[in-house]
Coordinates of C-alpha atoms in Angstrom, one line a residue:
M30 CA 0.0 0.0 0.0
S31 CA 3.1 2.3 -0.1
D32 CA 2.0 4.0 -3.3
W33 CA -1.1 5.3 -1.5
V34 CA 0.9 7.1 1.2
G35 CA -0.7 10.4 2.1
L36 CA -4.1 9.5 0.8
F37 CA -5.8 8.0 3.9
I38 CA -3.7 9.5 6.6
N39 CA -1.0 12.2 6.7
Y40 CA 2.4 11.6 5.1
E41 CA 4.8 9.8 7.3
T42 CA 7.0 12.9 7.7
V43 CA 4.3 15.3 9.1
G44 CA 5.1 16.4 12.6
K45 CA 8.7 15.1 12.4
Q46 CA 12.1 16.4 11.3
L47 CA 13.3 15.1 7.9
K48 CA 15.7 12.2 8.2
P49 CA 19.0 12.8 6.3
H50 CA 19.3 9.2 5.2
K51 CA 15.8 9.2 3.7
T52 CA 15.8 12.7 2.2
E53 CA 18.0 14.2 -0.4
A54 CA 17.5 18.0 -0.9
L55 CA 16.9 19.4 -4.3
N56 CA 18.1 22.8 -5.4
R57 CA 15.4 24.7 -7.3
R58 CA 18.1 26.7 -9.1
Q59 CA 20.1 23.6 -10.2
S60 CA 19.3 21.4 -13.2
E61 CA 19.0 17.7 -12.5
S62 CA 18.3 16.4 -16.0
E63 CA 18.5 17.6 -19.6
T64 CA 15.2 15.8 -20.3
L65 CA 11.8 17.0 -19.1
S66 CA 9.1 14.4 -18.5
P67 CA 5.4 15.3 -17.6
H68 CA 4.6 11.6 -17.4
R69 CA 1.0 12.3 -18.6
A70 CA 0.3 14.1 -15.4
V71 CA -0.6 17.5 -16.8
I72 CA -4.2 18.8 -16.5
Q73 CA -3.5 22.3 -17.8
I74 CA -0.5 24.3 -18.8
N75 CA -0.1 27.9 -19.8
N76 CA 2.2 30.8 -19.1
T77 CA 0.4 31.5 -15.8
Y78 CA 0.1 28.1 -14.1
L79 CA 0.7 24.4 -14.5
E80 CA -1.8 22.0 -13.0
L81 CA -1.0 18.4 -12.3
I82 CA -3.0 15.3 -11.2
D83 CA -2.3 13.8 -7.8
R84 CA 0.1 10.9 -7.2
W85 CA -2.8 8.4 -6.6
N86 CA -4.6 9.0 -9.9
Y87 CA -2.5 6.5 -11.8
Q88 CA -3.9 3.6 -9.8
R89 CA -7.3 5.0 -9.1
G90 CA -10.0 2.3 -8.9
F91 CA -7.9 -0.3 -7.1
I92 CA -8.8 1.0 -3.6
T93 CA -12.5 1.1 -4.6
V94 CA -12.6 -2.5 -5.6
L95 CA -10.5 -3.6 -2.6
S96 CA -12.6 -1.7 -0.1
L97 CA -16.0 -2.9 -1.6
A98 CA -14.8 -6.5 -1.6
F99 CA -13.7 -6.5 2.0
I100 CA -16.7 -4.5 3.2
L101 CA -19.0 -7.1 1.6
I102 CA -17.1 -10.0 3.1
L103 CA -17.0 -8.4 6.6
F104 CA -20.7 -7.6 6.5
G105 CA -21.2 -11.3 5.8
F106 CA -19.2 -12.2 9.0
V107 CA -21.2 -9.6 11.0
Y108 CA -24.5 -11.1 9.8
I109 CA -23.4 -14.6 10.8
I110 CA -22.3 -13.3 14.3
V111 CA -25.5 -11.4 14.9
Y112 CA -27.7 -14.1 13.6
F113 CA -26.2 -17.0 15.4
G114 CA -25.2 -14.9 18.5
F115 CA -28.5 -13.2 19.2
F116 CA -31.4 -14.5 17.0
N117 CA -30.6 -18.1 16.6
P118 CA -27.8 -19.1 19.1
F119 CA -26.4 -22.6 19.2
P120 CA -27.9 -24.8 22.0
N121 CA -24.7 -25.3 23.9
S122 CA -23.4 -21.7 23.6
G123 CA -22.5 -20.0 26.8
V124 CA -21.3 -16.6 28.1
G125 CA -17.7 -17.3 26.8
E126 CA -19.0 -17.7 23.2
M127 CA -21.1 -14.6 23.5
V128 CA -18.2 -12.5 24.7
L129 CA -15.9 -13.9 21.9
G130 CA -18.6 -13.2 19.4
G131 CA -18.9 -9.6 20.7
I132 CA -15.2 -9.1 20.4
F133 CA -15.2 -10.3 16.8
L134 CA -18.2 -8.1 16.1
I135 CA -16.4 -5.0 17.3
V136 CA -13.3 -5.9 15.3
F137 CA -15.2 -6.5 12.2
L138 CA -17.3 -3.3 12.5
G139 CA -14.1 -1.3 13.2
T140 CA -12.5 -2.8 10.1
I141 CA -15.6 -2.0 8.0
L142 CA -15.3 1.7 9.2
M143 CA -11.6 1.6 8.1
F144 CA -12.4 0.4 4.6
L145 CA -15.3 2.9 4.4
H146 CA -12.8 5.6 5.1
M147 CA -10.5 4.3 2.4
L148 CA -13.5 4.0 0.0
K149 CA -14.5 7.7 0.6
R150 CA -11.1 8.9 -0.6
E151 CA -11.9 7.5 -4.1
C152 CA -15.7 7.4 -4.2
F153 CA -18.1 10.2 -3.2
S154 CA -15.2 12.6 -3.0
F155 CA -13.2 14.4 -5.7
T156 CA -12.3 13.0 -9.1
H157 CA -8.8 14.1 -8.4
Y158 CA -6.7 16.2 -6.0
P159 CA -5.1 18.9 -8.2
I160 CA -1.7 20.5 -7.7
R161 CA -1.3 24.0 -9.3
F162 CA 2.0 25.9 -9.7
N163 CA 1.6 29.6 -10.4
R164 CA 4.8 30.7 -12.1
K165 CA 4.0 34.5 -12.2
L166 CA 3.2 34.8 -8.5
K167 CA 5.5 32.0 -7.5
K168 CA 2.8 30.3 -5.5
V169 CA 1.6 26.7 -5.1
Y170 CA -2.0 25.6 -4.5
V171 CA -3.0 22.0 -3.6
I172 CA -6.4 20.5 -2.9
Q173 CA -5.7 17.8 -0.4
P174 CA -7.5 14.5 0.2
N175 CA -9.1 16.0 3.3
K176 CA -10.5 18.6 0.9
K177 CA -8.5 21.4 2.6
L178 CA -6.6 23.9 0.4
L179 CA -2.9 24.3 0.9
V180 CA -1.4 27.5 -0.4
A181 CA 2.2 28.5 0.0
N182 CA 5.0 30.4 -1.7
W183 CA 7.3 28.4 -4.0
E184 CA 10.3 29.7 -2.1
D185 CA 8.9 28.5 1.2
F186 CA 9.0 24.8 0.4
H187 CA 11.8 22.5 1.3
I188 CA 12.0 20.3 -1.8
G189 CA 13.7 16.9 -1.8
L190 CA 13.7 13.4 -2.9
Q191 CA 12.0 11.4 -0.2
Q192 CA 12.2 7.7 0.5
Y193 CA 8.7 6.6 1.7
S194 CA 9.2 2.8 1.5
R195 CA 12.0 0.4 1.2
S196 CA 12.3 0.8 -2.6
R197 CA 10.2 3.9 -3.5
W198 CA 11.0 7.6 -3.7
D199 CA 9.1 10.7 -4.6
V200 CA 9.7 14.4 -5.0
R201 CA 8.3 15.9 -1.7
F202 CA 7.4 19.5 -1.0
S203 CA 7.5 20.3 2.7
L204 CA 6.8 23.3 4.9
L205 CA 8.9 23.4 8.0
D206 CA 8.4 25.1 11.3
D207 CA 11.1 26.8 13.5
Q208 CA 12.1 23.4 14.8
E209 CA 12.6 22.0 11.3
K210 CA 9.5 19.8 11.7
V211 CA 7.2 19.2 8.7
T212 CA 3.8 21.0 9.1
E213 CA 2.4 20.5 5.6
T214 CA 3.6 18.4 2.6
F215 CA 2.7 16.9 -0.7
A216 CA 4.4 15.1 -3.5
L217 CA 4.6 15.3 -7.3
P218 CA 2.6 12.6 -9.2
Y219 CA 5.4 10.5 -10.5
T220 CA 7.4 8.2 -8.1
G221 CA 10.5 6.2 -8.7
F222 CA 12.4 3.1 -7.4
S223 CA 15.5 5.1 -6.6
Q224 CA 16.5 8.7 -5.8
Y225 CA 18.7 8.3 -8.9
S226 CA 15.8 7.2 -11.1
P227 CA 16.1 9.2 -14.4
E228 CA 12.4 9.4 -14.9
L229 CA 11.9 10.8 -11.4
L230 CA 14.5 13.5 -11.9
Q231 CA 13.1 14.3 -15.3
H232 CA 9.7 14.8 -13.7
W233 CA 11.1 17.2 -11.2
E234 CA 13.0 19.0 -13.9
F235 CA 9.8 19.5 -15.8
V236 CA 8.2 21.3 -12.8
R237 CA 11.4 23.1 -11.9
R238 CA 12.0 24.6 -15.3
Y239 CA 8.4 25.7 -15.5
M240 CA 8.7 27.7 -12.3
E241 CA 12.2 29.0 -12.7
D242 CA 12.5 29.7 -16.5
A243 CA 11.7 33.1 -17.9
T244 CA 8.8 31.6 -19.9
A245 CA 6.8 28.3 -20.0
K246 CA 8.1 27.4 -23.4
T247 CA 10.5 24.6 -22.4
S248 CA 7.9 22.9 -20.3
Y249 CA 5.2 23.5 -22.8
D250 CA 7.3 21.9 -25.5
A251 CA 7.7 18.8 -23.3
V252 CA 3.9 18.3 -23.0
T253 CA 2.5 16.0 -25.7
E254 CA -1.0 15.8 -24.3
V255 CA -3.0 17.0 -21.4
F256 CA -5.6 15.2 -19.2
P257 CA -8.4 17.9 -19.1
I258 CA -10.4 16.7 -16.2
H259 CA -10.8 20.2 -14.7
H260 CA -14.0 20.8 -16.7
R261 CA -15.4 17.3 -17.3
K262 CA -15.0 13.8 -15.9
E263 CA -12.8 11.4 -17.8
T264 CA -14.6 9.3 -20.4
L265 CA -14.8 5.5 -20.4
K266 CA -12.2 5.4 -23.2
K267 CA -9.9 7.6 -21.2
S268 CA -10.4 5.5 -18.1
F269 CA -9.5 2.4 -20.1
E270 CA -6.3 4.1 -21.4
R271 CA -5.4 5.2 -17.9
V272 CA -5.6 1.7 -16.6
M273 CA -3.5 0.5 -19.6
I274 CA -0.7 3.1 -19.3
A275 CA -0.6 2.6 -15.5
T276 CA 1.1 -0.7 -16.1
T277 CA 4.3 0.9 -17.4
G278 CA 3.8 4.7 -17.1
G279 CA 5.8 6.9 -19.4
D280 CA 5.0 9.7 -21.8
Q281 CA 4.8 7.7 -24.9
P282 CA 1.6 6.6 -26.8
I283 CA 0.1 3.2 -25.9
N284 CA 2.6 0.7 -27.1
R285 CA 3.1 -3.1 -27.6
T286 CA 4.6 -3.5 -24.1
Q287 CA 1.6 -1.9 -22.4
R288 CA -0.8 -4.1 -24.4
L289 CA 1.1 -7.3 -23.6
I290 CA 1.1 -6.5 -19.8
F291 CA -2.6 -5.5 -19.9
W292 CA -3.9 -8.6 -21.7
A293 CA -1.6 -10.9 -19.6
T294 CA -3.2 -9.5 -16.4
F295 CA -6.7 -8.8 -17.9
P296 CA -8.9 -10.1 -15.1
F297 CA -7.2 -7.8 -12.6
R298 CA -7.0 -4.8 -15.0
F299 CA -10.7 -5.2 -15.8
I300 CA -11.6 -5.2 -12.1
E301 CA -9.4 -2.1 -11.7
F302 CA -11.2 -0.5 -14.7
I303 CA -14.6 -1.1 -13.1
G304 CA -13.4 0.4 -9.9
R305 CA -12.0 3.4 -11.7
I306 CA -15.4 4.0 -13.4
L307 CA -17.2 3.7 -10.0
S308 CA -14.8 6.1 -8.3
V309 CA -15.0 8.7 -11.0
K310 CA -18.7 8.6 -11.6
T311 CA -19.6 8.9 -7.9
S312 CA -17.2 11.8 -7.3
K313 CA -17.3 15.5 -8.2
I314 CA -14.8 17.7 -10.0
P315 CA -12.8 19.8 -7.5
K316 CA -12.9 23.5 -7.9
F317 CA -10.4 26.1 -6.6
P318 CA -11.9 29.1 -4.8
D319 CA -12.7 32.2 -6.9
W320 CA -9.8 34.1 -5.4
V321 CA -7.4 31.5 -6.6
E322 CA -8.8 31.5 -10.1
Q323 CA -8.4 35.3 -10.1
E324 CA -4.8 35.0 -9.2
C325 CA -4.4 32.4 -12.0
T326 CA -6.0 34.4 -14.8
I327 CA -4.7 33.2 -18.2
E328 CA -3.6 35.8 -20.7
T329 CA -5.9 36.2 -23.7
N330 CA -3.3 35.3 -26.4
D331 CA -1.1 33.1 -24.3
P332 CA 1.2 31.2 -26.7
Y333 CA 1.7 28.4 -24.2
D334 CA -1.9 27.8 -23.3
F335 CA -2.5 24.1 -24.3
E336 CA -6.2 24.7 -24.6
Q337 CA -5.7 27.6 -27.1
H338 CA -2.8 25.9 -28.9
P339 CA -3.3 22.1 -28.6
K340 CA -0.9 19.6 -30.2
P341 CA -1.8 16.7 -32.4
K342 CA -3.1 13.8 -30.4
L343 CA -0.7 10.9 -29.7
Q344 CA -1.2 8.0 -32.0
S345 CA -1.0 4.6 -30.4
E346 CA 1.4 2.1 -31.8
P347 CA -0.5 0.2 -34.6
I348 CA -1.4 -3.4 -33.9
K349 CA 0.0 -5.9 -36.3
P350 CA -2.0 -9.0 -37.4
F351 CA 0.1 -11.5 -35.5
E352 CA -0.4 -9.5 -32.3
Y353 CA -4.1 -10.2 -32.2
M354 CA -3.2 -13.9 -31.8
I355 CA -0.7 -13.2 -29.0
Y356 CA -3.2 -10.9 -27.2
T357 CA -6.0 -13.5 -27.5
A358 CA -3.7 -16.2 -26.2
L359 CA -2.6 -14.0 -23.3
L360 CA -6.2 -13.1 -22.5
L361 CA -7.3 -16.8 -22.4
I362 CA -4.2 -17.8 -20.3
S363 CA -4.8 -15.0 -17.8
I364 CA -8.5 -16.0 -17.5
V365 CA -7.5 -19.6 -16.9
I366 CA -5.0 -18.6 -14.2
F367 CA -7.5 -16.3 -12.6
L368 CA -10.2 -18.9 -12.4
G369 CA -7.7 -21.5 -11.2
F370 CA -6.7 -19.2 -8.4
I371 CA -10.3 -18.8 -7.3
D372 CA -10.7 -22.6 -7.4
L373 CA -7.7 -23.0 -5.2
L374 CA -9.1 -20.5 -2.7
S375 CA -12.4 -22.4 -2.6
L376 CA -10.6 -25.7 -2.1
A377 CA -8.7 -24.2 0.8
K378 CA -12.1 -23.5 2.4
G379 CA -13.2 -27.1 1.8
E380 CA -15.3 -26.3 -1.2
N381 CA -15.0 -26.5 -5.0
S382 CA -16.2 -23.5 -7.0
G383 CA -15.6 -25.5 -10.3
L384 CA -15.1 -22.3 -12.3
L385 CA -12.2 -23.8 -14.3
K386 CA -14.1 -27.0 -15.1
A387 CA -17.1 -24.9 -16.1
L388 CA -14.9 -22.8 -18.4
F389 CA -13.5 -25.9 -20.3
F390 CA -17.0 -27.4 -20.4
W391 CA -18.3 -24.2 -22.1
W392 CA -15.5 -24.4 -24.6

């Protein structure tokens, strides 16, 4: 669950001093890469502000499915405890069994509340949690998962590469108090497996150059497409694409590698796709306050406004005839493995779902 850090509870650094062995400071005046990579995280870009998606948007939908599944399972256990504990108790059940049942009931209800909290960060909330960088006023605006607005000056942030799990790093923006303790923090969308990850440094360089250069030209040139979810919710097609590119990331059009991974893991990706649709359709688009929009007024003839000057859409890598056979084979294999896995789980419970047998019988 490390890639969901900061979504359900505060970041691990809040209220603490930054640890030198887990933090590597970045100099906003110093270049870290010759290449700039937006990593398909741009919502809007112009010469006034750059708006990015949140770090959790790439995997959006997974938490929805996970939470709903566990909530249904736990409600089943609660029903069993209540039914056999209060309405139809076993003949030989005594006080000990009642107390044990009550303990399990409290644990299950507490766990349900936890998963409901997780679910509400993806469903019945905001479609995304935008990060906006105003290059003219040198200010940063962030709508956080708790729906509060964080506003601070660009120069006030301590910016560094932060290790948040054994093998994951992000670009972390932190506000520090007089005792060097973190009071507020957020991270850029893209994360890496190392503080030396070229893609991570390229992502930071994209934001750094936007805020530090005289114009937005260099960052604008690096953007090949935007994800315009500030006005409308993403379409089903866009949700499908987002699930597909989440397998490998990158700024390139959908390619052969992404398709191979997607069809090889189709049952899981399809479930994630359904979860993403549910989370987006049940949530509302976040809006910055009017005073923020006034501070971020776009110039009439802004040459770097992607909405006024869009670029040709990225064309996916064409599918060759032999690839259809490969994708079909991967799809069938992934379904067989998935159904076999469910059969093994049912056998472990002393049952036999027979899904795999039913599949071959249908064929």
